[in-house]
Every structure is written in structure tokens, then in C-alpha cells.
JSON list of C-alpha atoms in Angstrom, two decimals:
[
{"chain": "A", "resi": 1, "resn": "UNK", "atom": "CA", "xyz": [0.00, 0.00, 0.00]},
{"chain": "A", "resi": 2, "resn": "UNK", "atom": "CA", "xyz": [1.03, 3.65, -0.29]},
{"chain": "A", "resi": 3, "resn": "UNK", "atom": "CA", "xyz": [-0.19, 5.51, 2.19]},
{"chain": "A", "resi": 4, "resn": "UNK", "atom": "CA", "xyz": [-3.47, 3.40, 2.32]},
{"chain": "A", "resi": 5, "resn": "UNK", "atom": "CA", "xyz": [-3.68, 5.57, -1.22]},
{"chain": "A", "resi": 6, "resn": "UNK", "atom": "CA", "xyz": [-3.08, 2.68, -4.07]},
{"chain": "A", "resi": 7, "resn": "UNK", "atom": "CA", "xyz": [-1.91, -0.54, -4.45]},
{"chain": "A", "resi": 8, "resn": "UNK", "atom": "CA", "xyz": [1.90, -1.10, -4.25]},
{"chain": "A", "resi": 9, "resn": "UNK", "atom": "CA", "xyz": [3.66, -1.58, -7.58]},
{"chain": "A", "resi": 10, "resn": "UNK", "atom": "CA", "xyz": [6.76, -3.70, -6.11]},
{"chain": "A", "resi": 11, "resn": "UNK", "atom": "CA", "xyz": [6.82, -7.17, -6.46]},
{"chain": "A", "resi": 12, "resn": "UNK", "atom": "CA", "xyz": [9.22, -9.59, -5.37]},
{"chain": "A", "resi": 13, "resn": "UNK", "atom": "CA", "xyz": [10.35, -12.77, -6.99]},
{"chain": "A", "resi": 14, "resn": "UNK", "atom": "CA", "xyz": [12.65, -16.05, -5.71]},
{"chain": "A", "resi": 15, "resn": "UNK", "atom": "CA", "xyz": [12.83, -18.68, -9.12]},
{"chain": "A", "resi": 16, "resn": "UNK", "atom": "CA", "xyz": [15.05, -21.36, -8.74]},
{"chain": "A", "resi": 17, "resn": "UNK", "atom": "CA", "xyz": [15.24, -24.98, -10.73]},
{"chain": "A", "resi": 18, "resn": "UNK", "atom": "CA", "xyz": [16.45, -28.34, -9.49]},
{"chain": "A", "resi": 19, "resn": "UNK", "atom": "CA", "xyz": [16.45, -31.72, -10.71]},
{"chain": "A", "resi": 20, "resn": "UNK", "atom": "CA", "xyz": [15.00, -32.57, -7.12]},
{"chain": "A", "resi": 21, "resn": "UNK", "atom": "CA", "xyz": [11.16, -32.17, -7.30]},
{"chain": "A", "resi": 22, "resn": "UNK", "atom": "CA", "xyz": [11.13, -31.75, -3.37]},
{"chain": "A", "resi": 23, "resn": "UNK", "atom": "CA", "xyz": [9.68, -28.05, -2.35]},
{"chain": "A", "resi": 24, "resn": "UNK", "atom": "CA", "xyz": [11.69, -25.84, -1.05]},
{"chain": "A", "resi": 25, "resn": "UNK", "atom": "CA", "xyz": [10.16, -24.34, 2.75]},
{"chain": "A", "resi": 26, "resn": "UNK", "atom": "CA", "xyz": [11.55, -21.23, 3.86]},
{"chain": "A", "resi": 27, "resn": "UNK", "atom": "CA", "xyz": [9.38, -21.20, 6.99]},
{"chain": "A", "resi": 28, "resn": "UNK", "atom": "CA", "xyz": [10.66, -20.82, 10.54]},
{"chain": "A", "resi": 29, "resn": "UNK", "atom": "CA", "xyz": [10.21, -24.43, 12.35]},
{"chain": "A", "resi": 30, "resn": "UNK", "atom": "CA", "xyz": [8.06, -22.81, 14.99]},
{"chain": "A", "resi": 31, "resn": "UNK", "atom": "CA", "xyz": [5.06, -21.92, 12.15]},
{"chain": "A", "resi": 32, "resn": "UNK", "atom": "CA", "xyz": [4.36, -25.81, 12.71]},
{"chain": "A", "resi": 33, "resn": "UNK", "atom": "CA", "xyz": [4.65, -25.70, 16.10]},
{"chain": "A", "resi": 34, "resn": "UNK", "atom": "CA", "xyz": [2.07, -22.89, 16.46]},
{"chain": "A", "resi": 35, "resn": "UNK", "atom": "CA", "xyz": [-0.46, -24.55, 13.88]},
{"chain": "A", "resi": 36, "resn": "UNK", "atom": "CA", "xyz": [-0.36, -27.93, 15.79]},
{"chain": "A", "resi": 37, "resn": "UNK", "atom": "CA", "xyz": [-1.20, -26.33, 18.92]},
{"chain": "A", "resi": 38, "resn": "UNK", "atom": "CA", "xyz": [-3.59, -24.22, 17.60]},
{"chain": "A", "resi": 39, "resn": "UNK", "atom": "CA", "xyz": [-4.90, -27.58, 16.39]},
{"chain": "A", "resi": 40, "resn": "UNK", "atom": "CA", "xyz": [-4.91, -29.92, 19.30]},
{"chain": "A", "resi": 41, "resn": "UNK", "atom": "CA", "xyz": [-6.61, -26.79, 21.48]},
{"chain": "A", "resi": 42, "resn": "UNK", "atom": "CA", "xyz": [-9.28, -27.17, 19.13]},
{"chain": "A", "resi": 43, "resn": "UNK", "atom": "CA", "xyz": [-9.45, -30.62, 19.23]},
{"chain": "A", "resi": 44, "resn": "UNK", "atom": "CA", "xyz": [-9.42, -30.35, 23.08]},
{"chain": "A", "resi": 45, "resn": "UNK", "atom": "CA", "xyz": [-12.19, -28.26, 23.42]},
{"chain": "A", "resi": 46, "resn": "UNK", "atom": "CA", "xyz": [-14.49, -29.30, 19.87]},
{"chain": "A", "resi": 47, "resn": "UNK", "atom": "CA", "xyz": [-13.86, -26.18, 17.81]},
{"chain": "A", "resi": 48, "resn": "UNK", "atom": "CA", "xyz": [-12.82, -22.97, 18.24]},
{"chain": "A", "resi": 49, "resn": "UNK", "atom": "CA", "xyz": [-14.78, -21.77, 21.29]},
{"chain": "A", "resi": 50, "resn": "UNK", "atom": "CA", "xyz": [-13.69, -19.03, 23.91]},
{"chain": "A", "resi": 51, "resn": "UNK", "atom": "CA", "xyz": [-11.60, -21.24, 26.03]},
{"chain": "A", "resi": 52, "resn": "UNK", "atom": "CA", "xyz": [-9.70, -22.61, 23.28]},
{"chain": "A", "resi": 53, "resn": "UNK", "atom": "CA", "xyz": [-8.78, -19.09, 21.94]},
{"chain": "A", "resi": 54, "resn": "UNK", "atom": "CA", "xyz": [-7.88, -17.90, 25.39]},
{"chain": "A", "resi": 55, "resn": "UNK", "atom": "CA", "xyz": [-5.71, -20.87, 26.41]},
{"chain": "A", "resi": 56, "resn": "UNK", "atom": "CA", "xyz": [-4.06, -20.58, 22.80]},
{"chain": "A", "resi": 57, "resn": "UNK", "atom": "CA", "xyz": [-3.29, -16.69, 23.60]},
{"chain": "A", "resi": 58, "resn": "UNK", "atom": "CA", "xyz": [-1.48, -17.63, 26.97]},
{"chain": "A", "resi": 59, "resn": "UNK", "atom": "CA", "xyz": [0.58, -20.40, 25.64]},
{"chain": "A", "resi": 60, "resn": "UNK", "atom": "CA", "xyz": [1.78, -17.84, 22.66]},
{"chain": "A", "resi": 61, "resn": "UNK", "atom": "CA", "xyz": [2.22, -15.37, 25.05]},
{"chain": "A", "resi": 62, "resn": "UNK", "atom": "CA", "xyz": [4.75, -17.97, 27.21]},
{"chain": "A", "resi": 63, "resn": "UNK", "atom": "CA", "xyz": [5.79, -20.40, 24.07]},
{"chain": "A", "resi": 64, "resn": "UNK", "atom": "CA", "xyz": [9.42, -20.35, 24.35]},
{"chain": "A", "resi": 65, "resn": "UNK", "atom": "CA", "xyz": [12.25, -19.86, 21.10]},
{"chain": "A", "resi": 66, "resn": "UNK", "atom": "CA", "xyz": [9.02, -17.19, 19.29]},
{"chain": "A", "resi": 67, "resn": "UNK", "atom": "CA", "xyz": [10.05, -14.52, 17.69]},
{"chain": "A", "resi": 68, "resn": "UNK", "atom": "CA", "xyz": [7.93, -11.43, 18.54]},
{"chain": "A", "resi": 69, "resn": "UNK", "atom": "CA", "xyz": [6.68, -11.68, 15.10]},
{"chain": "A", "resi": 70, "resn": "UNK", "atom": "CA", "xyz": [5.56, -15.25, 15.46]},
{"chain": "A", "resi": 71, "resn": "UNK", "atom": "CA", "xyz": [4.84, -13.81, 19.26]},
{"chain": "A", "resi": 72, "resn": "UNK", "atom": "CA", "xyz": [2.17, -11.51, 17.34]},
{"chain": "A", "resi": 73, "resn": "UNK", "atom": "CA", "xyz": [-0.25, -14.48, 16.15]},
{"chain": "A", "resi": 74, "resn": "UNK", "atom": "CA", "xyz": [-1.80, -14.91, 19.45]},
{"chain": "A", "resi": 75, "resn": "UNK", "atom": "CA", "xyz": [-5.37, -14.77, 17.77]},
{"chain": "A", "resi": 76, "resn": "UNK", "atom": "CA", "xyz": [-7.48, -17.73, 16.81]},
{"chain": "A", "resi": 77, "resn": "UNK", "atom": "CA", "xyz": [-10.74, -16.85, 14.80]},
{"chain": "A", "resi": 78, "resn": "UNK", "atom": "CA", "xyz": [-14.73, -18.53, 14.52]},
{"chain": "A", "resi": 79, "resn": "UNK", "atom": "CA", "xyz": [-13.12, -21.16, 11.63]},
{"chain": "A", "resi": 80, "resn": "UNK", "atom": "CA", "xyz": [-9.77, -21.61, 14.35]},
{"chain": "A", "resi": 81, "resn": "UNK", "atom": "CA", "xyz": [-7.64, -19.26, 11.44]},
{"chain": "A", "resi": 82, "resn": "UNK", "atom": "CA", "xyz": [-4.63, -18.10, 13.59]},
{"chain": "A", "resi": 83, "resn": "UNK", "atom": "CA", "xyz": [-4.13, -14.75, 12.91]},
{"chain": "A", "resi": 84, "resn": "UNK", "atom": "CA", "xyz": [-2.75, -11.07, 14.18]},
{"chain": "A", "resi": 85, "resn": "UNK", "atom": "CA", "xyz": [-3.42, -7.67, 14.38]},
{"chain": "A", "resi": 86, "resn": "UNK", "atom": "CA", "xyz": [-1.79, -5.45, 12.06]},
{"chain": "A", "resi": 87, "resn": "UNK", "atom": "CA", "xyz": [-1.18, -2.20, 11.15]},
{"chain": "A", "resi": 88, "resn": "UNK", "atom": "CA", "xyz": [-1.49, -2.74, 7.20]},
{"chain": "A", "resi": 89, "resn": "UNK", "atom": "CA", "xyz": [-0.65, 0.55, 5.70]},
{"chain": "A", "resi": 90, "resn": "UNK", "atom": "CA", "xyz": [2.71, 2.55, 6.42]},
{"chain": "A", "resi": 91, "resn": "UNK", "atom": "CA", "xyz": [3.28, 5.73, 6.12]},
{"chain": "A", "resi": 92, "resn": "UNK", "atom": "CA", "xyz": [-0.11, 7.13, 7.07]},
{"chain": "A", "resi": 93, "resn": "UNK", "atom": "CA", "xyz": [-0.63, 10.24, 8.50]},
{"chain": "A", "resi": 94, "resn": "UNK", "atom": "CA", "xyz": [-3.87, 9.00, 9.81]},
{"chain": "A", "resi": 95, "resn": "UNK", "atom": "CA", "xyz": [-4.30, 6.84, 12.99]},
{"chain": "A", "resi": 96, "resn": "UNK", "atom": "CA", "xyz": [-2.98, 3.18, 11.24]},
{"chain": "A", "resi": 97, "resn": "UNK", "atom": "CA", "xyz": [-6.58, 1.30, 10.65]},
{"chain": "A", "resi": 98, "resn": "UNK", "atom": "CA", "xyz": [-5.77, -2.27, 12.38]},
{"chain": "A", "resi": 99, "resn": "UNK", "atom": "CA", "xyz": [-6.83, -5.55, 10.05]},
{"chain": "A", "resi": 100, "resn": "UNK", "atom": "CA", "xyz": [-6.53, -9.21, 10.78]},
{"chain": "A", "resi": 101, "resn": "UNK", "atom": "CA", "xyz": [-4.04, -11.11, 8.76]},
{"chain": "A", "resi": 102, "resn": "UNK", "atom": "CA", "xyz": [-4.14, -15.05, 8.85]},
{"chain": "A", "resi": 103, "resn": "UNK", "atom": "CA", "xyz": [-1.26, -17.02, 9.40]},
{"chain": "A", "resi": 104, "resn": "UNK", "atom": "CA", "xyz": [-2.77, -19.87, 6.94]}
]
């Protein structure tokens, strides 16, 4: 975004070719670790009801080895999305509008 004006024209690219036809993952390890206990909570508890969303908050909140970016997707929604809030337009001269964005 520009401002919260436009759409952003920049794009970035990573193209690479191997005789492998394994994926390449550039995620951090802990992504997994957050989905499968975002998972078993809901599991635990039959869906993503108040008490699973809380008791996934605290365990983010104490999770050791989490970045405070990972730290930042404390939030479970109705369908058990994890997900943050977010500032999603920078600069803005206005208060920043906060958004959900969805970890998966």
C-alpha cells in the first residue's frame, strides 16, 4: 500500500530450478509448532470456542524460542484461522486502521 492511497507496484520474486522435485520451505520451524497447537486446542475443546482461543493466547504469550513476530499471532478466529493484528498501511498520516491477517 502507499499511504493506504493505491496498491503497491513492487513485487518480489525467488525462481530457482532443481532436478530434485522436493519443495523448497523457507518457513521458521516454529510456524508448525504454532499450527499444531492451535490444532490440538481445538481438538481439546471441539472447535474454536472461547476457552480454546484464550488458552491458545497464553501459551503464545509464554511459548518459548518465538520470535515477537511469530509472538504476534496470538489470535485464533470462529473457523480456528490463527491470525494477528496489524497495522497494514505505512506511512499514514492518519491513525494506522488495524486488520486481521491469517497465518494460513
Amino acid at each position: 500500500m502507499m499511504g493506504g492511497k493505491g496498491l503497491a507496484l513492487q513485487h518480489e520474486y525467488i525462481i530457482y530450478a532443481t532436478k530434485d522435485y522436493q519443495p523448497i520451505e523457507f518457513r521458521s520451524p516454529n510456524v508448525r509448532k504454532i499450527l499444531d497447537k492451535a490444532h490440538s486446542l481445538i481438538q481439546k475443546y471441539g472447535g474454536a470456542t472461547q476457552q480454546a482461543k484464550d488458552e491458545f493466547s497464553q501459551w503464545v504469550k509464554s511459548a518459548k524460542g518465538l520470535s515477537g513476530g511469530e509472538q504476534a499471532y496470538k489470535y485464533l478466529d470462529e473457523q480456528g484461522r490463527i491470525y494477528r493484528l496489524v497495522a497494514m498501511t505505512w506511512p499514514n498520516p492518519n491513525p494506522a486502521l488495524v486488520h486481521d491477517t491469517h497465518l494460513f
